[in-house]
Tab-separated table of C-alpha atoms in Angstrom:
chain	number	residue	atom	x	y	z
A	1	MET	CA	-89.390	-65.005	36.207
A	2	THR	CA	-90.943	-68.825	35.519
A	3	LYS	CA	-89.535	-72.475	35.601
A	4	ASN	CA	-89.444	-71.980	31.886
A	5	THR	CA	-87.460	-69.154	31.569
A	6	LYS	CA	-83.947	-69.532	30.777
A	7	VAL	CA	-81.700	-67.679	33.734
A	8	ASN	CA	-77.641	-67.354	33.445
A	9	ALA	CA	-74.713	-66.054	35.050
A	10	ALA	CA	-71.443	-65.003	35.192
A	11	ILE	CA	-69.102	-65.784	38.314
A	12	LEU	CA	-66.011	-63.050	38.567
A	13	ILE	CA	-62.989	-64.345	39.965
A	14	ILE	CA	-61.403	-61.443	42.006
A	15	GLY	CA	-58.088	-61.716	42.955
A	16	ASN	CA	-54.036	-61.520	42.642
A	17	GLU	CA	-53.627	-64.351	43.994
A	18	ILE	CA	-55.510	-66.096	41.256
A	19	LEU	CA	-53.867	-64.620	38.860
A	20	SER	CA	-50.412	-65.434	40.207
A	21	GLY	CA	-50.702	-69.121	40.460
A	22	ARG	CA	-50.341	-68.763	44.596
A	23	THR	CA	-53.612	-69.732	45.257
A	24	GLN	CA	-56.089	-72.809	42.891
A	25	ASP	CA	-59.312	-71.380	42.305
A	26	THR	CA	-62.119	-74.075	43.006
A	27	ASN	CA	-64.974	-71.627	43.623
A	28	THR	CA	-66.536	-71.611	40.297
A	29	SER	CA	-66.270	-75.418	40.119
A	30	THR	CA	-68.771	-74.898	43.539
A	31	LEU	CA	-70.568	-72.273	42.024
A	32	ALA	CA	-71.282	-73.556	38.945
A	33	THR	CA	-72.192	-76.750	39.713
A	34	TRP	CA	-74.164	-75.526	42.437
A	35	LEU	CA	-76.418	-73.089	39.590
A	36	ASN	CA	-76.811	-75.987	37.681
A	37	LEU	CA	-78.521	-77.906	40.318
A	38	ILE	CA	-81.190	-75.060	40.533
A	39	GLY	CA	-81.259	-73.838	37.189
A	40	VAL	CA	-79.291	-71.672	36.530
A	41	LYS	CA	-76.355	-71.899	33.456
A	42	VAL	CA	-73.237	-70.266	34.033
A	43	GLY	CA	-72.356	-68.525	30.697
A	44	GLU	CA	-69.170	-66.545	31.593
A	45	VAL	CA	-66.158	-66.634	33.868
A	46	ARG	CA	-63.836	-64.166	34.637
A	47	VAL	CA	-60.052	-63.820	37.291
A	48	ILE	CA	-59.469	-60.326	37.583
A	49	PRO	CA	-57.127	-58.788	39.243
A	50	ASP	CA	-57.343	-56.370	42.659
A	51	ILE	CA	-57.512	-53.418	40.722
A	52	GLU	CA	-60.669	-50.630	40.913
A	53	LYS	CA	-61.130	-49.496	38.004
A	54	THR	CA	-60.912	-52.841	36.451
A	55	ILE	CA	-63.464	-54.516	38.872
A	56	ILE	CA	-65.881	-51.295	38.340
A	57	ASP	CA	-66.021	-52.056	34.558
A	58	THR	CA	-66.546	-55.337	34.684
A	59	LEU	CA	-69.076	-55.557	36.901
A	60	ASN	CA	-70.630	-53.131	34.728
A	61	LEU	CA	-70.575	-55.481	31.431
A	62	LEU	CA	-71.439	-58.641	33.359
A	63	LYS	CA	-74.206	-56.804	35.422
A	64	THR	CA	-76.509	-56.278	32.257
A	65	SER	CA	-75.504	-59.052	30.052
A	66	TYR	CA	-76.431	-61.449	33.046
A	67	ASP	CA	-79.323	-62.454	34.971
A	68	TYR	CA	-76.827	-62.674	38.109
A	69	VAL	CA	-73.389	-61.894	38.442
A	70	PHE	CA	-71.373	-64.344	41.444
A	71	THR	CA	-67.966	-62.054	42.897
A	72	THR	CA	-65.856	-63.926	45.009
A	73	GLY	CA	-62.695	-62.724	46.913
A	74	GLY	CA	-61.826	-59.148	48.353
A	75	ILE	CA	-64.382	-58.584	50.642
A	76	GLY	CA	-61.834	-59.610	53.810
A	77	PRO	CA	-60.032	-57.371	56.321
A	78	THR	CA	-57.210	-56.183	54.777
A	79	HIS	CA	-55.984	-53.709	52.547
A	80	ASP	CA	-56.267	-55.051	49.060
A	81	ASP	CA	-59.910	-56.357	49.891
A	82	ILE	CA	-61.752	-53.977	47.453
A	83	THR	CA	-64.533	-55.523	46.256
A	84	ALA	CA	-67.204	-53.808	48.424
A	85	GLU	CA	-66.019	-50.373	47.480
A	86	SER	CA	-65.635	-51.258	44.192
A	87	VAL	CA	-69.704	-52.476	43.845
A	88	SER	CA	-70.865	-49.365	45.481
A	89	LYS	CA	-69.138	-47.699	43.081
A	90	ALA	CA	-70.128	-49.398	40.230
A	91	PHE	CA	-73.822	-48.817	41.417
A	92	GLY	CA	-73.400	-45.440	42.459
A	93	LEU	CA	-74.007	-46.301	45.977
A	94	LYS	CA	-72.680	-44.915	49.062
A	95	TYR	CA	-70.044	-46.934	50.898
A	96	GLU	CA	-70.960	-47.572	54.632
A	97	ILE	CA	-70.949	-48.985	57.832
A	98	HIS	CA	-73.443	-51.519	57.403
A	99	LYS	CA	-75.602	-51.785	61.082
A	100	GLU	CA	-76.569	-55.445	61.150
A	101	ALA	CA	-73.203	-56.555	59.996
A	102	TYR	CA	-72.072	-54.560	62.722
A	103	LYS	CA	-73.873	-55.735	65.304
A	104	ILE	CA	-73.230	-59.296	63.772
A	105	LEU	CA	-69.633	-59.360	64.361
A	106	GLU	CA	-68.874	-57.341	67.078
A	107	ALA	CA	-71.245	-60.809	68.563
A	108	TYR	CA	-69.295	-62.694	66.783
A	109	TYR	CA	-65.648	-61.836	68.661
A	110	LYS	CA	-64.518	-61.856	71.982
A	111	PRO	CA	-64.104	-58.273	73.671
A	112	GLY	CA	-61.405	-56.834	72.240
A	113	GLU	CA	-61.102	-58.900	69.256
A	114	PHE	CA	-63.745	-57.061	66.974
A	115	ASN	CA	-60.494	-54.275	65.572
A	116	GLU	CA	-60.108	-52.308	62.709
A	117	GLY	CA	-59.059	-54.820	60.708
A	118	ARG	CA	-62.092	-56.641	61.157
A	119	GLN	CA	-64.213	-53.317	61.199
A	120	LYS	CA	-63.244	-52.843	57.595
A	121	MET	CA	-65.609	-55.958	56.835
A	122	VAL	CA	-69.238	-54.281	57.843
A	123	TRP	CA	-68.451	-51.791	55.243
A	124	MET	CA	-70.430	-51.969	52.326
A	125	PRO	CA	-72.740	-50.579	50.023
A	126	GLU	CA	-75.687	-48.789	51.051
A	127	ASN	CA	-79.014	-50.810	51.676
A	128	ALA	CA	-76.887	-54.040	50.586
A	129	ASN	CA	-78.519	-57.183	51.254
A	130	LEU	CA	-76.766	-59.755	53.883
A	131	ILE	CA	-75.396	-63.349	52.692
A	132	LEU	CA	-75.024	-65.002	56.643
A	133	ASN	CA	-71.729	-66.802	56.858
A	134	PRO	CA	-72.282	-69.972	59.248
A	135	THR	CA	-68.548	-69.947	59.217
A	136	SER	CA	-66.686	-67.381	59.788
A	137	GLY	CA	-69.486	-64.785	61.072
A	138	ALA	CA	-68.329	-62.063	58.503
A	139	PRO	CA	-71.210	-61.950	55.602
A	140	GLY	CA	-71.068	-61.450	52.139
A	141	PHE	CA	-73.651	-59.068	50.754
A	142	ASN	CA	-75.780	-58.698	46.775
A	143	VAL	CA	-76.781	-55.648	45.308
A	144	LYS	CA	-79.716	-56.125	43.457
A	145	ASN	CA	-78.400	-58.845	40.830
A	146	VAL	CA	-74.948	-58.601	41.754
A	147	PHE	CA	-73.612	-61.748	45.233
A	148	CYS	CA	-70.353	-60.549	46.533
A	149	LEU	CA	-68.932	-64.274	48.400
A	150	PRO	CA	-65.562	-64.757	50.141
A	151	GLY	CA	-62.499	-66.404	47.895
A	152	VAL	CA	-61.864	-68.756	51.048
A	153	PRO	CA	-63.232	-72.298	49.433
A	154	SER	CA	-65.192	-73.767	52.633
A	155	ILE	CA	-66.496	-70.318	53.855
A	156	LEU	CA	-68.289	-69.461	50.308
A	157	LYS	CA	-69.529	-72.660	50.248
A	158	SER	CA	-70.939	-72.989	53.158
A	159	MET	CA	-72.910	-69.573	52.759
A	160	LEU	CA	-74.716	-71.224	49.379
A	161	GLY	CA	-77.251	-72.705	51.542
A	162	GLY	CA	-78.435	-68.942	52.584
A	163	LEU	CA	-79.290	-68.047	49.333
A	164	THR	CA	-81.192	-70.815	47.353
A	165	ASN	CA	-84.477	-68.346	48.210
A	166	SER	CA	-83.171	-65.306	46.601
A	167	ILE	CA	-82.017	-67.001	43.021
A	168	VAL	CA	-84.871	-68.004	40.828
A	169	GLY	CA	-83.881	-70.211	38.430
A	170	GLY	CA	-85.484	-72.211	35.472
A	171	GLU	CA	-85.209	-76.239	35.130
A	172	PRO	CA	-82.522	-77.987	36.367
A	173	ILE	CA	-79.872	-78.616	33.950
A	174	LEU	CA	-79.777	-82.299	33.881
A	175	SER	CA	-76.260	-84.076	32.782
A	176	LEU	CA	-74.922	-87.303	31.276
A	177	THR	CA	-71.911	-89.097	31.265
A	178	ILE	CA	-70.420	-91.958	28.723
A	179	SER	CA	-66.922	-92.294	29.841
A	180	LEU	CA	-64.377	-94.783	26.398
A	181	ARG	CA	-62.194	-96.464	25.835
A	182	THR	CA	-61.066	-94.910	22.855
A	183	VAL	CA	-59.109	-91.347	21.366
A	184	GLU	CA	-61.261	-88.293	20.401
A	185	SER	CA	-59.940	-88.487	16.457
A	186	GLU	CA	-61.829	-91.856	16.522
A	187	ILE	CA	-65.401	-90.449	17.265
A	188	ALA	CA	-65.573	-87.053	16.053
A	189	ASP	CA	-67.415	-87.495	12.598
A	190	SER	CA	-70.186	-89.571	14.592
A	191	LEU	CA	-70.470	-87.430	17.688
A	192	THR	CA	-70.564	-84.210	15.202
A	193	LYS	CA	-73.937	-85.955	13.317
A	194	VAL	CA	-75.482	-86.122	16.643
A	195	GLN	CA	-74.483	-83.055	17.659
A	196	ASN	CA	-76.144	-81.161	14.397
A	197	ASN	CA	-79.193	-83.545	14.864
A	198	ASN	CA	-79.751	-82.345	18.601
A	199	LYS	CA	-78.687	-78.852	18.327
A	200	ASP	CA	-80.525	-77.473	21.472
A	201	VAL	CA	-78.494	-80.357	23.604
A	202	GLU	CA	-75.012	-79.237	24.915
A	203	ILE	CA	-72.578	-82.314	24.205
A	204	GLY	CA	-68.919	-82.058	25.233
A	205	SER	CA	-65.949	-84.126	25.307
A	206	TYR	CA	-63.249	-84.798	27.612
A	207	PRO	CA	-59.988	-86.802	27.294
A	208	PHE	CA	-58.391	-88.809	30.111
A	209	PHE	CA	-55.867	-90.615	31.344
A	210	GLN	CA	-56.467	-93.641	33.912
A	211	ALA	CA	-54.758	-96.524	34.613
A	212	GLY	CA	-52.107	-95.782	32.085
A	213	LYS	CA	-55.202	-95.930	29.231
A	214	LEU	CA	-56.391	-93.155	27.233
A	215	GLY	CA	-59.906	-92.355	27.617
A	216	VAL	CA	-63.097	-89.789	26.706
A	217	SER	CA	-65.544	-88.752	28.256
A	218	ILE	CA	-68.701	-87.741	26.774
A	219	VAL	CA	-71.356	-85.182	28.559
A	220	ILE	CA	-74.349	-84.980	27.227
A	221	ARG	CA	-76.694	-81.734	29.527
A	222	SER	CA	-80.137	-80.627	28.911
A	223	GLU	CA	-82.561	-78.929	30.578
A	224	GLU	CA	-85.011	-82.372	29.522
A	225	GLN	CA	-84.171	-85.560	30.921
A	226	SER	CA	-86.174	-87.470	27.248
A	227	LYS	CA	-83.388	-85.112	25.006
A	228	ILE	CA	-80.817	-86.067	27.123
A	229	ASP	CA	-82.213	-90.303	26.321
A	230	ASN	CA	-82.352	-89.584	23.005
A	231	CYS	CA	-78.694	-88.422	22.502
A	232	ASN	CA	-77.578	-91.345	24.702
A	233	SER	CA	-79.306	-93.659	22.293
A	234	GLN	CA	-77.633	-92.230	19.517
A	235	ILE	CA	-73.946	-92.430	21.169
A	236	LEU	CA	-74.333	-95.763	22.119
A	237	LYS	CA	-75.833	-97.119	18.349
A	238	PHE	CA	-72.228	-95.403	17.134
A	239	VAL	CA	-70.150	-96.394	20.408
A	240	ASN	CA	-71.536	-100.127	20.002
A	241	GLU	CA	-70.920	-100.344	16.050
A	242	LYS	CA	-67.372	-99.069	15.992
A	243	LYS	CA	-66.606	-101.512	18.792
A	244	ILE	CA	-65.335	-99.232	21.443
A	245	GLU	CA	-65.468	-99.931	25.476
A	246	VAL	CA	-67.653	-98.484	27.392
A	247	VAL	CA	-65.663	-97.831	30.870
A	248	ASP	CA	-66.538	-95.935	34.206
A	249	ARG	CA	-64.153	-93.739	35.444
């Protein structure tokens, strides 16, 4: 891939605890922000349960539809951590002990602590590449274009630095936010005209409530700063004409 290539990714959040509402997902935001910075646009996010067939079927769809797929969750030591085995089946690979991962965790834990449950974390698809974990020892892994990371947000975040050289992105996706003291209905028509005149730029509007007042944040996203600047000028033109207050959110 070259820097001019548009590169995309899907994020697959695996875990009953997310679907039940018991655990709040923050990994999507962490991954999407990091991917945007390295020029990979997130095209889809799915949240699925710890069900083998669901994981396999979803992976088989996503890995052929996107340049990269990032999974989170399901690679721990408990009975419901079935991501690694499911990925093995999705690729038709043998599910086995990863010798390097075994050595890493055997050295990480004190004598007698590397028990059967923890040894489950070294079972991976055949010939998987490790994603090192500087926080808690247990590595993630990748097979072809699928990268499997833990569900614990702080651990996942600490592992992203080690992936930078493994991901080939396009141009970084730039953004600019304009926050206004208004409501969406007041700017809808004008904003639609700007979007229609700049179809290759992504423009979104997001209401917010701050200090007891309503507002709207307009977010402009593109790989080219000149296009962002152009849209910014067009938006500020109608904002000034309508005498709408520009605020810092």
